[in-house]
PDB file of C-alpha atoms in Angstrom:
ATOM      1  CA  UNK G   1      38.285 -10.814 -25.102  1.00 50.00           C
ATOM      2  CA  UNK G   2      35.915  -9.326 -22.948  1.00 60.00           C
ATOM      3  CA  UNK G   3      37.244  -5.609 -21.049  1.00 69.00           C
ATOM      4  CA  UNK G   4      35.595  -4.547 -18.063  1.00 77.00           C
ATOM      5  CA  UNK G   5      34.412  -1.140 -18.710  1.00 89.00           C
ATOM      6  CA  UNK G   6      35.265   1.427 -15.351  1.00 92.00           C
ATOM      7  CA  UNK G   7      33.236   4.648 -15.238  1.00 92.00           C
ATOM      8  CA  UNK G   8      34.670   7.598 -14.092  1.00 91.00           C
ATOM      9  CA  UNK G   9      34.540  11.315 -13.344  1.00 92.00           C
ATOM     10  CA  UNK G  10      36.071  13.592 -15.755  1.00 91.00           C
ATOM     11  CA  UNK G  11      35.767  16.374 -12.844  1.00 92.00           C
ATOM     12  CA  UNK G  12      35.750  15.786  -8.846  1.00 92.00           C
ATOM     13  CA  UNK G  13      32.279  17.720  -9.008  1.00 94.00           C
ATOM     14  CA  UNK G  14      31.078  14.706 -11.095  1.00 94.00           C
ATOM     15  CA  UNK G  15      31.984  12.073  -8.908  1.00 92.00           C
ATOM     16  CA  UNK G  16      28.568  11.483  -7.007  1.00 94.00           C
ATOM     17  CA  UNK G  17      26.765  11.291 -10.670  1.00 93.00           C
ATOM     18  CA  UNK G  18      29.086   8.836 -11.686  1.00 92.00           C
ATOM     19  CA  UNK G  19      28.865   6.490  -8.573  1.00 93.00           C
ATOM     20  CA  UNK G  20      24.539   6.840  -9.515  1.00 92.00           C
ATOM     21  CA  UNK G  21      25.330   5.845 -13.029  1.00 90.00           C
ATOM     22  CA  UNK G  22      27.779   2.856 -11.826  1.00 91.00           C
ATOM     23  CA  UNK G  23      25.566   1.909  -9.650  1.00 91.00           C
ATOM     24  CA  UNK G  24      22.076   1.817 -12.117  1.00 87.00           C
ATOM     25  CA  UNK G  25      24.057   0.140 -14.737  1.00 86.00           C
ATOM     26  CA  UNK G  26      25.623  -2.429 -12.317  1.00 86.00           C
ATOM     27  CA  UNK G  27      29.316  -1.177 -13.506  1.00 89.00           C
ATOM     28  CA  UNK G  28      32.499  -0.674 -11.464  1.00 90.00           C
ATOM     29  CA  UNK G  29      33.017   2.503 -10.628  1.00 88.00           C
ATOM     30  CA  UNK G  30      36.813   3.844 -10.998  1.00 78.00           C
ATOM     31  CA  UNK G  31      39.490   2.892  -8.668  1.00 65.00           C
ATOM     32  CA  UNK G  32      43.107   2.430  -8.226  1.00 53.00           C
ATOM     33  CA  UNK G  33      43.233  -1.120  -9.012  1.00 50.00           C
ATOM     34  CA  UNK G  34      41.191  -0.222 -12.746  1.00 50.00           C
ATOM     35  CA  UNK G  35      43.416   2.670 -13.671  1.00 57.00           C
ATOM     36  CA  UNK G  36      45.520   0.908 -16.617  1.00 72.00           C
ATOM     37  CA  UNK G  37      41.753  -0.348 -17.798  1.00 85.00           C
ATOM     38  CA  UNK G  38      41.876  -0.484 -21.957  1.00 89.00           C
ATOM     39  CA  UNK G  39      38.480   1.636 -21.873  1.00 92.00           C
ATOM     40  CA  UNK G  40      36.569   3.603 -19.530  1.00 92.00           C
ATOM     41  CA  UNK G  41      32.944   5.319 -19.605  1.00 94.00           C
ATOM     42  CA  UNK G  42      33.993   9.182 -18.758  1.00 93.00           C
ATOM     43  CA  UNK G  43      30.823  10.884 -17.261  1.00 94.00           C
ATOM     44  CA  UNK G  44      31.581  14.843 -18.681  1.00 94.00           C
ATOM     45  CA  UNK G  45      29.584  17.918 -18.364  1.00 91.00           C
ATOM     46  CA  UNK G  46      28.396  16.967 -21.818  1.00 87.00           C
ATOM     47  CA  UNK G  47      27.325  13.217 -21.160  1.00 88.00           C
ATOM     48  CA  UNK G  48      29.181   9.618 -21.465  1.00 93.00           C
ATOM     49  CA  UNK G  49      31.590   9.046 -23.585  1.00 93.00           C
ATOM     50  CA  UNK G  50      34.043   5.657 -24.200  1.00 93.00           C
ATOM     51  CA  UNK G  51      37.743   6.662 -23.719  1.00 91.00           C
ATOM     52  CA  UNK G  52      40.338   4.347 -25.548  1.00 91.00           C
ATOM     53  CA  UNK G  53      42.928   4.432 -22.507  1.00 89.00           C
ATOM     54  CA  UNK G  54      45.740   2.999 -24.622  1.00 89.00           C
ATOM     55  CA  UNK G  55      45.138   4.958 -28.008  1.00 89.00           C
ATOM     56  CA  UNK G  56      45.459   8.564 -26.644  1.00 87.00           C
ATOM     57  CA  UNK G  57      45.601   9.714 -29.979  1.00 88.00           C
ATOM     58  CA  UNK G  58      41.387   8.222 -30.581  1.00 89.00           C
ATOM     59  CA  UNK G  59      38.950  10.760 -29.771  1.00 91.00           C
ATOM     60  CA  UNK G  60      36.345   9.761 -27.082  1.00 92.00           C
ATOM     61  CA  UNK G  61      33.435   7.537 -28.602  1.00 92.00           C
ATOM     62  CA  UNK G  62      30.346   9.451 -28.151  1.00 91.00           C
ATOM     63  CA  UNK G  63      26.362   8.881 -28.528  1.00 91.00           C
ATOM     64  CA  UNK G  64      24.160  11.881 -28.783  1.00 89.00           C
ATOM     65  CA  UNK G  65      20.426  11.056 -30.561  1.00 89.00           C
ATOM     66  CA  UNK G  66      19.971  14.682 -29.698  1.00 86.00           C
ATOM     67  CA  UNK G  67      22.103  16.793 -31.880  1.00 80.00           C
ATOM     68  CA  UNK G  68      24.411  16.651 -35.021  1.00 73.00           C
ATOM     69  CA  UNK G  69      24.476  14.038 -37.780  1.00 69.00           C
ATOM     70  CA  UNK G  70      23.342  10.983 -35.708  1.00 68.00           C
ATOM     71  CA  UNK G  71      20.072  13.018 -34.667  1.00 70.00           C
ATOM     72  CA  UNK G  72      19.762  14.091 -38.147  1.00 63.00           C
ATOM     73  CA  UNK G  73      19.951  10.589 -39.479  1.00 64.00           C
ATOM     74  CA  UNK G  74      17.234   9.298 -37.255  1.00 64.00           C
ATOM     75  CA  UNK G  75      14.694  11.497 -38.949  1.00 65.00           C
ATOM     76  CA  UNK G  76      14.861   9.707 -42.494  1.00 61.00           C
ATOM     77  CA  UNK G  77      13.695   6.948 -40.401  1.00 59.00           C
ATOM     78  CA  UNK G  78      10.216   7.632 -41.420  1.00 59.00           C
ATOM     79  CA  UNK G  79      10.805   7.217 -44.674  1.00 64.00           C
ATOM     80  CA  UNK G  80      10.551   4.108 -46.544  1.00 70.00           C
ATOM     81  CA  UNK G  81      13.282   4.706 -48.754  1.00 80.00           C
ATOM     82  CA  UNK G  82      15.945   3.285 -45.575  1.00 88.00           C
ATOM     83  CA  UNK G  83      16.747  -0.142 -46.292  1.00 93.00           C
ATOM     84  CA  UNK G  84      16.236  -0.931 -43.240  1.00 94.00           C
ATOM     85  CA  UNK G  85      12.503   0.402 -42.848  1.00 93.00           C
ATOM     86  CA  UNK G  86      11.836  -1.710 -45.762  1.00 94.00           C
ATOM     87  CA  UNK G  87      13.187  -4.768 -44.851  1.00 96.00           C
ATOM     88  CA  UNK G  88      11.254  -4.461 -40.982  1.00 96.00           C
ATOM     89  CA  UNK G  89       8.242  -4.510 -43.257  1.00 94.00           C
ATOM     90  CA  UNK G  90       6.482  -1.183 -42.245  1.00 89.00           C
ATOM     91  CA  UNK G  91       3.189  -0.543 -44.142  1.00 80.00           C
ATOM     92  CA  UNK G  92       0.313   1.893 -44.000  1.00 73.00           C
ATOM     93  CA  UNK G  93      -0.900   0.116 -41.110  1.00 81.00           C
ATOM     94  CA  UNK G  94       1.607  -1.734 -39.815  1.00 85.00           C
ATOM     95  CA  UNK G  95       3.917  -1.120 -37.122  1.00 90.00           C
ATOM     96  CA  UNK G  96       5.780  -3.950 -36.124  1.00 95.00           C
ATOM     97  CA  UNK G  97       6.886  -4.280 -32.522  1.00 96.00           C
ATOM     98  CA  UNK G  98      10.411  -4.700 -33.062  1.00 98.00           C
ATOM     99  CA  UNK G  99      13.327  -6.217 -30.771  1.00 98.00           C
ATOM    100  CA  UNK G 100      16.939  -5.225 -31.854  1.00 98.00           C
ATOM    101  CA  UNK G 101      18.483  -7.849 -30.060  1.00 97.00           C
ATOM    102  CA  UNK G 102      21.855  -6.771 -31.377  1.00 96.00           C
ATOM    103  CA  UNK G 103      21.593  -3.183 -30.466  1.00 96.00           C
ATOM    104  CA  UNK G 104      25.489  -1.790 -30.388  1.00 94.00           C
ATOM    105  CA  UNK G 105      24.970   1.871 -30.464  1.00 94.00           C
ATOM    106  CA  UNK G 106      21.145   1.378 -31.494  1.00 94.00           C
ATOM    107  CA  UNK G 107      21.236   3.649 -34.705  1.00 91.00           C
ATOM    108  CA  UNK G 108      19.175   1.300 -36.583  1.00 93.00           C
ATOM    109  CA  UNK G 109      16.674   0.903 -33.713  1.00 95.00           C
ATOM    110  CA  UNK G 110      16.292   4.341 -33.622  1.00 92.00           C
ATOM    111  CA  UNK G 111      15.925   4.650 -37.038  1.00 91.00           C
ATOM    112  CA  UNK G 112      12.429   2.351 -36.488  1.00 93.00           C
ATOM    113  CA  UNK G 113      11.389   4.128 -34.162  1.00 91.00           C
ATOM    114  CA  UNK G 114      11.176   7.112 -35.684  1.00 89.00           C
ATOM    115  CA  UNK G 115       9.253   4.784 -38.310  1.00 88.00           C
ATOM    116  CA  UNK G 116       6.538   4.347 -36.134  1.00 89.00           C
ATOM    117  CA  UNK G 117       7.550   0.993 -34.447  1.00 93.00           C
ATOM    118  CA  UNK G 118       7.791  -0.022 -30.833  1.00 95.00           C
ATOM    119  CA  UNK G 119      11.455  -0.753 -30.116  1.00 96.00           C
ATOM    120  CA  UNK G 120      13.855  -3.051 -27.923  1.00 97.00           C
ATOM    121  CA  UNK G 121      17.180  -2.409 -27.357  1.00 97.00           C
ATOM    122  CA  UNK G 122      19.110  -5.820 -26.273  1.00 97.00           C
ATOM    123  CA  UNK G 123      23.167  -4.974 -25.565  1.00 95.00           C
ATOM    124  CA  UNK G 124      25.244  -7.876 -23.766  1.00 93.00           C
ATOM    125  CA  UNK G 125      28.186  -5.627 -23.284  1.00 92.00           C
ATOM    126  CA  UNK G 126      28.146  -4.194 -20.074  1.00 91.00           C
ATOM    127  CA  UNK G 127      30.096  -1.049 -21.867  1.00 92.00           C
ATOM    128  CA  UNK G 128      27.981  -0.624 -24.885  1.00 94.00           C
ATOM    129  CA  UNK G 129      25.054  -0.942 -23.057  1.00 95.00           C
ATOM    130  CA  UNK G 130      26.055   1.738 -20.563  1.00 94.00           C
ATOM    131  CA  UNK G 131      26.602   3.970 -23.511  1.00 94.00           C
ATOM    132  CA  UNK G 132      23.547   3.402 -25.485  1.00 96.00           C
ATOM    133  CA  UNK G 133      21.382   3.549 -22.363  1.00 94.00           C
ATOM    134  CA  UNK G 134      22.842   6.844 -21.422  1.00 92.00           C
ATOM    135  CA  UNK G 135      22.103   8.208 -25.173  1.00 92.00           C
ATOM    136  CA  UNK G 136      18.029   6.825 -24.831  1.00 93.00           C
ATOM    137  CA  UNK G 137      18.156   8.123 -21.218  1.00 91.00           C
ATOM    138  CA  UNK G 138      18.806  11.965 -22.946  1.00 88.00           C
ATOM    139  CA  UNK G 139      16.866  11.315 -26.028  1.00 90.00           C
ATOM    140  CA  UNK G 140      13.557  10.643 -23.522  1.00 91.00           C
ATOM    141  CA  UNK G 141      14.965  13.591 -21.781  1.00 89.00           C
ATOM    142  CA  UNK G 142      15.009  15.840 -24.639  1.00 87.00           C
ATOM    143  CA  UNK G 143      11.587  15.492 -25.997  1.00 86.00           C
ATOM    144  CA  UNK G 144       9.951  14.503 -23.030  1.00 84.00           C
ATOM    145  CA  UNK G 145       6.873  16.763 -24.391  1.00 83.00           C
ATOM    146  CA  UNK G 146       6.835  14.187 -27.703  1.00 80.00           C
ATOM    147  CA  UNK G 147       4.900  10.955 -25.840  1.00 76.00           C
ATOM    148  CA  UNK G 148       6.059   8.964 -28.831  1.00 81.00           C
ATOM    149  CA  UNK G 149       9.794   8.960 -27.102  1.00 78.00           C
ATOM    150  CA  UNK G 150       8.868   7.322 -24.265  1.00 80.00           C
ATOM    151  CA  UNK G 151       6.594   4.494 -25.469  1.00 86.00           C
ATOM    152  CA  UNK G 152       8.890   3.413 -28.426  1.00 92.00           C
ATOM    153  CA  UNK G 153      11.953   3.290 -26.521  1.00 94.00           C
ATOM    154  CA  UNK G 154      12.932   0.425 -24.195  1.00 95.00           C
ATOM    155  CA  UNK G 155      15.972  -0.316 -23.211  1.00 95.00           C
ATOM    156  CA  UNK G 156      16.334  -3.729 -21.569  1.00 95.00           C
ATOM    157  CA  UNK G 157      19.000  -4.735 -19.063  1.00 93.00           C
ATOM    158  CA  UNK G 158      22.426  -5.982 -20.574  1.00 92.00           C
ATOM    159  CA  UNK G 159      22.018  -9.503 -22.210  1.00 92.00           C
ATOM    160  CA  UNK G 160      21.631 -11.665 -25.303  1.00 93.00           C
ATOM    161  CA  UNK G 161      19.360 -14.165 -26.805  1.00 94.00           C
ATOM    162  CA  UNK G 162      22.276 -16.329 -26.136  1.00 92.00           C
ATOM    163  CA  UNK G 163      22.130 -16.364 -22.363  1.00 83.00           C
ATOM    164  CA  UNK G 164      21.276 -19.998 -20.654  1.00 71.00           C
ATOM    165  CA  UNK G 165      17.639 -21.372 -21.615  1.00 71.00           C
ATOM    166  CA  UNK G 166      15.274 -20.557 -20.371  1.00 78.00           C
ATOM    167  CA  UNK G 167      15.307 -16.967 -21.119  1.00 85.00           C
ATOM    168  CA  UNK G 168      14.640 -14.266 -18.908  1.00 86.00           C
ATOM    169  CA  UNK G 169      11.163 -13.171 -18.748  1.00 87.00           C
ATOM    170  CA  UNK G 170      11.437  -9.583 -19.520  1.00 87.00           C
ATOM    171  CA  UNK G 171      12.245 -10.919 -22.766  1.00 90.00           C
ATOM    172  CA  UNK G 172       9.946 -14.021 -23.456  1.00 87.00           C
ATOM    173  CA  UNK G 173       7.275 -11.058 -22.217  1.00 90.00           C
ATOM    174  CA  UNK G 174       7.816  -9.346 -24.901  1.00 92.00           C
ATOM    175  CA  UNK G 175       6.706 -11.227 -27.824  1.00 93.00           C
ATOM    176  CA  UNK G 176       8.088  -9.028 -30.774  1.00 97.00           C
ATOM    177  CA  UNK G 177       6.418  -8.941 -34.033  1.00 97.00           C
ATOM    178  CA  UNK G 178      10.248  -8.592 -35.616  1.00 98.00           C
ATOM    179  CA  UNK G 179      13.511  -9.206 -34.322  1.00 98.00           C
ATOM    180  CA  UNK G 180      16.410  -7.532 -35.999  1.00 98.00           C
ATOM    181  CA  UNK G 181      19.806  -8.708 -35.480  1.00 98.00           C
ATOM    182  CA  UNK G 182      22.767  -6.887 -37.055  1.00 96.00           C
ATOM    183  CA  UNK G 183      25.596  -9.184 -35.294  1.00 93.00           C
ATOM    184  CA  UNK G 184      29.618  -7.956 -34.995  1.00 87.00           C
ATOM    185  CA  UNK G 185      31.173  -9.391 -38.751  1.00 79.00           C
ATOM    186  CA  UNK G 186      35.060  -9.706 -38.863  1.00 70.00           C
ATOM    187  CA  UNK G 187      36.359  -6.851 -40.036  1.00 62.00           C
ATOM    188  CA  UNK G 188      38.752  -7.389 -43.132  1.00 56.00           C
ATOM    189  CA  UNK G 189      39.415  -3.886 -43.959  1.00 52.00           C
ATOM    190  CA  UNK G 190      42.554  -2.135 -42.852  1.00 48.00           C
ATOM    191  CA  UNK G 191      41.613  -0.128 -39.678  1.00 46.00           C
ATOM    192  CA  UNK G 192      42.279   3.697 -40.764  1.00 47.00           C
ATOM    193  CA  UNK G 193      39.776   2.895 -43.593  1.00 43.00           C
ATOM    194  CA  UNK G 194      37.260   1.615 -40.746  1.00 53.00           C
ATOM    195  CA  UNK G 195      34.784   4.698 -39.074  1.00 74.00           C
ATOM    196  CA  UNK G 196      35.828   5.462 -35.374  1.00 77.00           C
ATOM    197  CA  UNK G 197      32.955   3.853 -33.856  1.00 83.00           C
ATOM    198  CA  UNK G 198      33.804   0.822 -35.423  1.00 84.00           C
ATOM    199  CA  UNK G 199      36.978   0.870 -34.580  1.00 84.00           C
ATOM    200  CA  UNK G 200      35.810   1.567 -31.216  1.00 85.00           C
ATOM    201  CA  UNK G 201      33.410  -1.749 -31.006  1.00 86.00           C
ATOM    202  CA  UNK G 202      36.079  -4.001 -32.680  1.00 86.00           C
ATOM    203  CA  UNK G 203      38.442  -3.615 -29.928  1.00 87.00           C
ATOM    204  CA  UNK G 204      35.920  -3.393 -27.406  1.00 88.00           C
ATOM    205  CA  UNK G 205      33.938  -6.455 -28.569  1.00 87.00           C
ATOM    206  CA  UNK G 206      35.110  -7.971 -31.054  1.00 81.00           C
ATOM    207  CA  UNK G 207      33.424 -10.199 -33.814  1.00 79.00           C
ATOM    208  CA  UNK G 208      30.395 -12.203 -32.530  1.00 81.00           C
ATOM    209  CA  UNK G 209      31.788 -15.757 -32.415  1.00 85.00           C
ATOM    210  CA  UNK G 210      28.416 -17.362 -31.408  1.00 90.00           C
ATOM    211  CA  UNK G 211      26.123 -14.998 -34.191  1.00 93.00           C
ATOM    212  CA  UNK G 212      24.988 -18.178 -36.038  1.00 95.00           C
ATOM    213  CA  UNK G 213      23.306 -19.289 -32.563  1.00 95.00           C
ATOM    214  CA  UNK G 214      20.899 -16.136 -32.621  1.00 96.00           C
ATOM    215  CA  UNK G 215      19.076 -17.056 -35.383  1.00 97.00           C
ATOM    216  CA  UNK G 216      17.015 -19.986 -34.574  1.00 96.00           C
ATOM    217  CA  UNK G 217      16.138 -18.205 -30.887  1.00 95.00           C
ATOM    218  CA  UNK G 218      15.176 -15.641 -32.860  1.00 97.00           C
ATOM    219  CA  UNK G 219      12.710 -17.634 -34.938  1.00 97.00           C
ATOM    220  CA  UNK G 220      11.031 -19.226 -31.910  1.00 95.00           C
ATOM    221  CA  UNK G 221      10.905 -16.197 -30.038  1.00 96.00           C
ATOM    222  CA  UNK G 222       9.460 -13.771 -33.049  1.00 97.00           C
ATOM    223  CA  UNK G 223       5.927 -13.632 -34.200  1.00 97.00           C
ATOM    224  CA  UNK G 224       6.325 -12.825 -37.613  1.00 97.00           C
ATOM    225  CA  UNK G 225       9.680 -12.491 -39.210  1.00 98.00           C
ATOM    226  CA  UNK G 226      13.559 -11.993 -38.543  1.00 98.00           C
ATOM    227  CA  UNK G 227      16.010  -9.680 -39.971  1.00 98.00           C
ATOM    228  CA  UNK G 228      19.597 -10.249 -40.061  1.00 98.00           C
ATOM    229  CA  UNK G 229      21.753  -7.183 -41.342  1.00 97.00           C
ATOM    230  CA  UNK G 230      24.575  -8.411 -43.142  1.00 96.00           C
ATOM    231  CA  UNK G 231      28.089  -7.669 -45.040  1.00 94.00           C
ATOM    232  CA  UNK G 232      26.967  -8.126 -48.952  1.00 93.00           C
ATOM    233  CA  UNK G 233      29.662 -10.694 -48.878  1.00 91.00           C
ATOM    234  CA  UNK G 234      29.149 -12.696 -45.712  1.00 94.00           C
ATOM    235  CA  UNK G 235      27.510 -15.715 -45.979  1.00 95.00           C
ATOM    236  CA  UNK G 236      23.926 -16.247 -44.698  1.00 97.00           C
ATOM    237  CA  UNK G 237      23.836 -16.501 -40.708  1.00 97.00           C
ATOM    238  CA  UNK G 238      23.743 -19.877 -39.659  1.00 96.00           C
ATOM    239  CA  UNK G 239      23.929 -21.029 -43.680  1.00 97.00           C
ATOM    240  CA  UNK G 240      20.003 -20.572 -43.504  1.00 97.00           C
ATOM    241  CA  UNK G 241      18.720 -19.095 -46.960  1.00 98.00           C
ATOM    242  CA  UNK G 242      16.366 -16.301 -46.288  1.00 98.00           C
ATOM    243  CA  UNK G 243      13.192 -15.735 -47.721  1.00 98.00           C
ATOM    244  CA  UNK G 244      13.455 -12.745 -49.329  1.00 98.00           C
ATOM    245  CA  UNK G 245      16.319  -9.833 -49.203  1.00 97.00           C
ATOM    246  CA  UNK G 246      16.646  -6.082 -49.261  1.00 97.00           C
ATOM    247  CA  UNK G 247      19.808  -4.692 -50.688  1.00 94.00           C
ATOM    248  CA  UNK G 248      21.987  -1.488 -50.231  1.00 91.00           C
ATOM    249  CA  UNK G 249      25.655  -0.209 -50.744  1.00 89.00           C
ATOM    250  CA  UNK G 250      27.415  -2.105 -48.724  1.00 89.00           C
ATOM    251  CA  UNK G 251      24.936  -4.589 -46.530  1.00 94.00           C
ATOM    252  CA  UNK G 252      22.642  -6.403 -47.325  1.00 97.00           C
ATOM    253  CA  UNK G 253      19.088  -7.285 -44.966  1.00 98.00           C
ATOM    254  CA  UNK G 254      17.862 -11.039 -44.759  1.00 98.00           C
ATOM    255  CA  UNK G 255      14.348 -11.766 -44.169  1.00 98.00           C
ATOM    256  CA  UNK G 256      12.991 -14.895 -42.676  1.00 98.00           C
ATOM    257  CA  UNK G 257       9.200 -14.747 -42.748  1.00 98.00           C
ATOM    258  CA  UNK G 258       7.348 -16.529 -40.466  1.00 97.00           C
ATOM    259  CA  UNK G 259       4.325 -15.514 -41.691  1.00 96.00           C
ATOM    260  CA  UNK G 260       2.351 -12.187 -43.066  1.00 94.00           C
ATOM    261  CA  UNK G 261       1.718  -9.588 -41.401  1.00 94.00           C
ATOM    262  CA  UNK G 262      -1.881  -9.245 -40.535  1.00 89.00           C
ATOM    263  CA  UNK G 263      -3.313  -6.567 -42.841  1.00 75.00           C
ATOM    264  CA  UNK G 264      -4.672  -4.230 -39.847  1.00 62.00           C
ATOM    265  CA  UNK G 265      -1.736  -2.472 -37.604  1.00 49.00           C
ATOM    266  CA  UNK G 266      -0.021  -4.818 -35.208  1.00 51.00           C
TER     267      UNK G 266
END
């Protein structure tokens, strides 16, 4: 089930910046008739943040590359001991272009990009878009002075791989070395013993249904491989055997190789 996703002002003195945001990310803005809405994007003094209408008891869903653990996190991204560094292929001189076509909340594409690649965010929810777009949007902000910000980061309007051939052409423009898909598994463990955020996304989305369709537009549309992040228990998307795989804790990353990198950067 797909929610609409309302935006509204925490405070009357926030109203005008939340009928801007509405209107840039083409979402509705709060009214009467959205009140009992199962989730809303609250614009606070402090940013965006999802509110769980129905589970008071949830604390707000907030994305902050700025500050805290995520922002923290982001800086072992140039290291190649992250699985998923590894699994993008990053070398001495290579820098993939990368899309995450599967972005969510874009940890993992910000983890490459602090790697050194070039990356895409790709979000079909209208809500999870909204939030991770808001999160770049401060990012960029924040270290406006760091030029590397700016030209890695690029979010692209809400939409999927999965939307009606042909695609649109600020994606088929693109031409990724990589695309990296980490699509929405079914969650099977109890719900307390699942982290907020997921929690969060599994009500708000739900599993990806369609997932096994991503891969082969992926193929045609990357240059040189696909990465699918994965449960270490699902089975392969689409049942297609990768050709090679990069393991950790709890996931697993399939690679389908198209071909080699060339040996200078890309």
């Amino acid at each position: 089930m797909t929610f609409i996703v309302p935006i509204v002002a925490a405070e009357p003195e926030l109203q005008a910046g939340a009928a801007m945001l509405a209107e840039r990310l083409k979402l509705p803005l709060h009214q009467a008739e959205t009140e009992q809405a199962p989730f809303v994007l609250e614009l606070t003094r402090d940013g965006l943040q999802l509110r769980w209408t129905t589970q008071p008891k949830m604390q707000p869903l907030t994305l902050d590359y700025t500050r805290g653990a995520q922002a923290w996190r982001q800086k072992l991204g140039g290291g190649k001991q992250e699985a998923v560094v590894r699994a993008i292929g990053l070398g001495h001189n290579v820098r993939p272009s990368v899309l995450d076509a599967t972005a969510g909340l874009g940890r993992d594409g910000m983890m490459l990009a602090h790697a050194g690649c070039n990356v895409y965010f790709l979000e079909r929810h209208p809500g999870v878009h909204a939030l991770l777009d808001h999160a770049i949007h401060q990012f960029q902000e924040a270290h406006a002075a760091e030029h590397w910000s700016s030209k890695r980061l690029h979010m692209l309007p809400a939409g999927s791989l999965l939307e009606a051939a042909p695609l649109p052409n600020h994606i088929q423009s693109i031409q990724p070395d990589a695309i990296y898909l980490d699509p929405m598994f079914p969650e099977r463990e109890k719900s307390a013993a699942v982290k907020k955020d997921m929690q969060f996304l599994q009500a708000l989305v739900g599993p990806d249904l369609d997932a096994d369709g991503l891969l082969a537009v992926a193929l045609n549309l990357a240059t040189y491989r696909v990465v699918v992040k994965r449960p270490n228990k699902a089975p392969f998307l689409a049942g297609q055997t990768p050709s090679a795989q990069v393991p950790s804790k709890k996931h697993r990353f399939d690679i389908y190789i198209k071909k080699a990198y060339p040996k200078q950067a890309v």
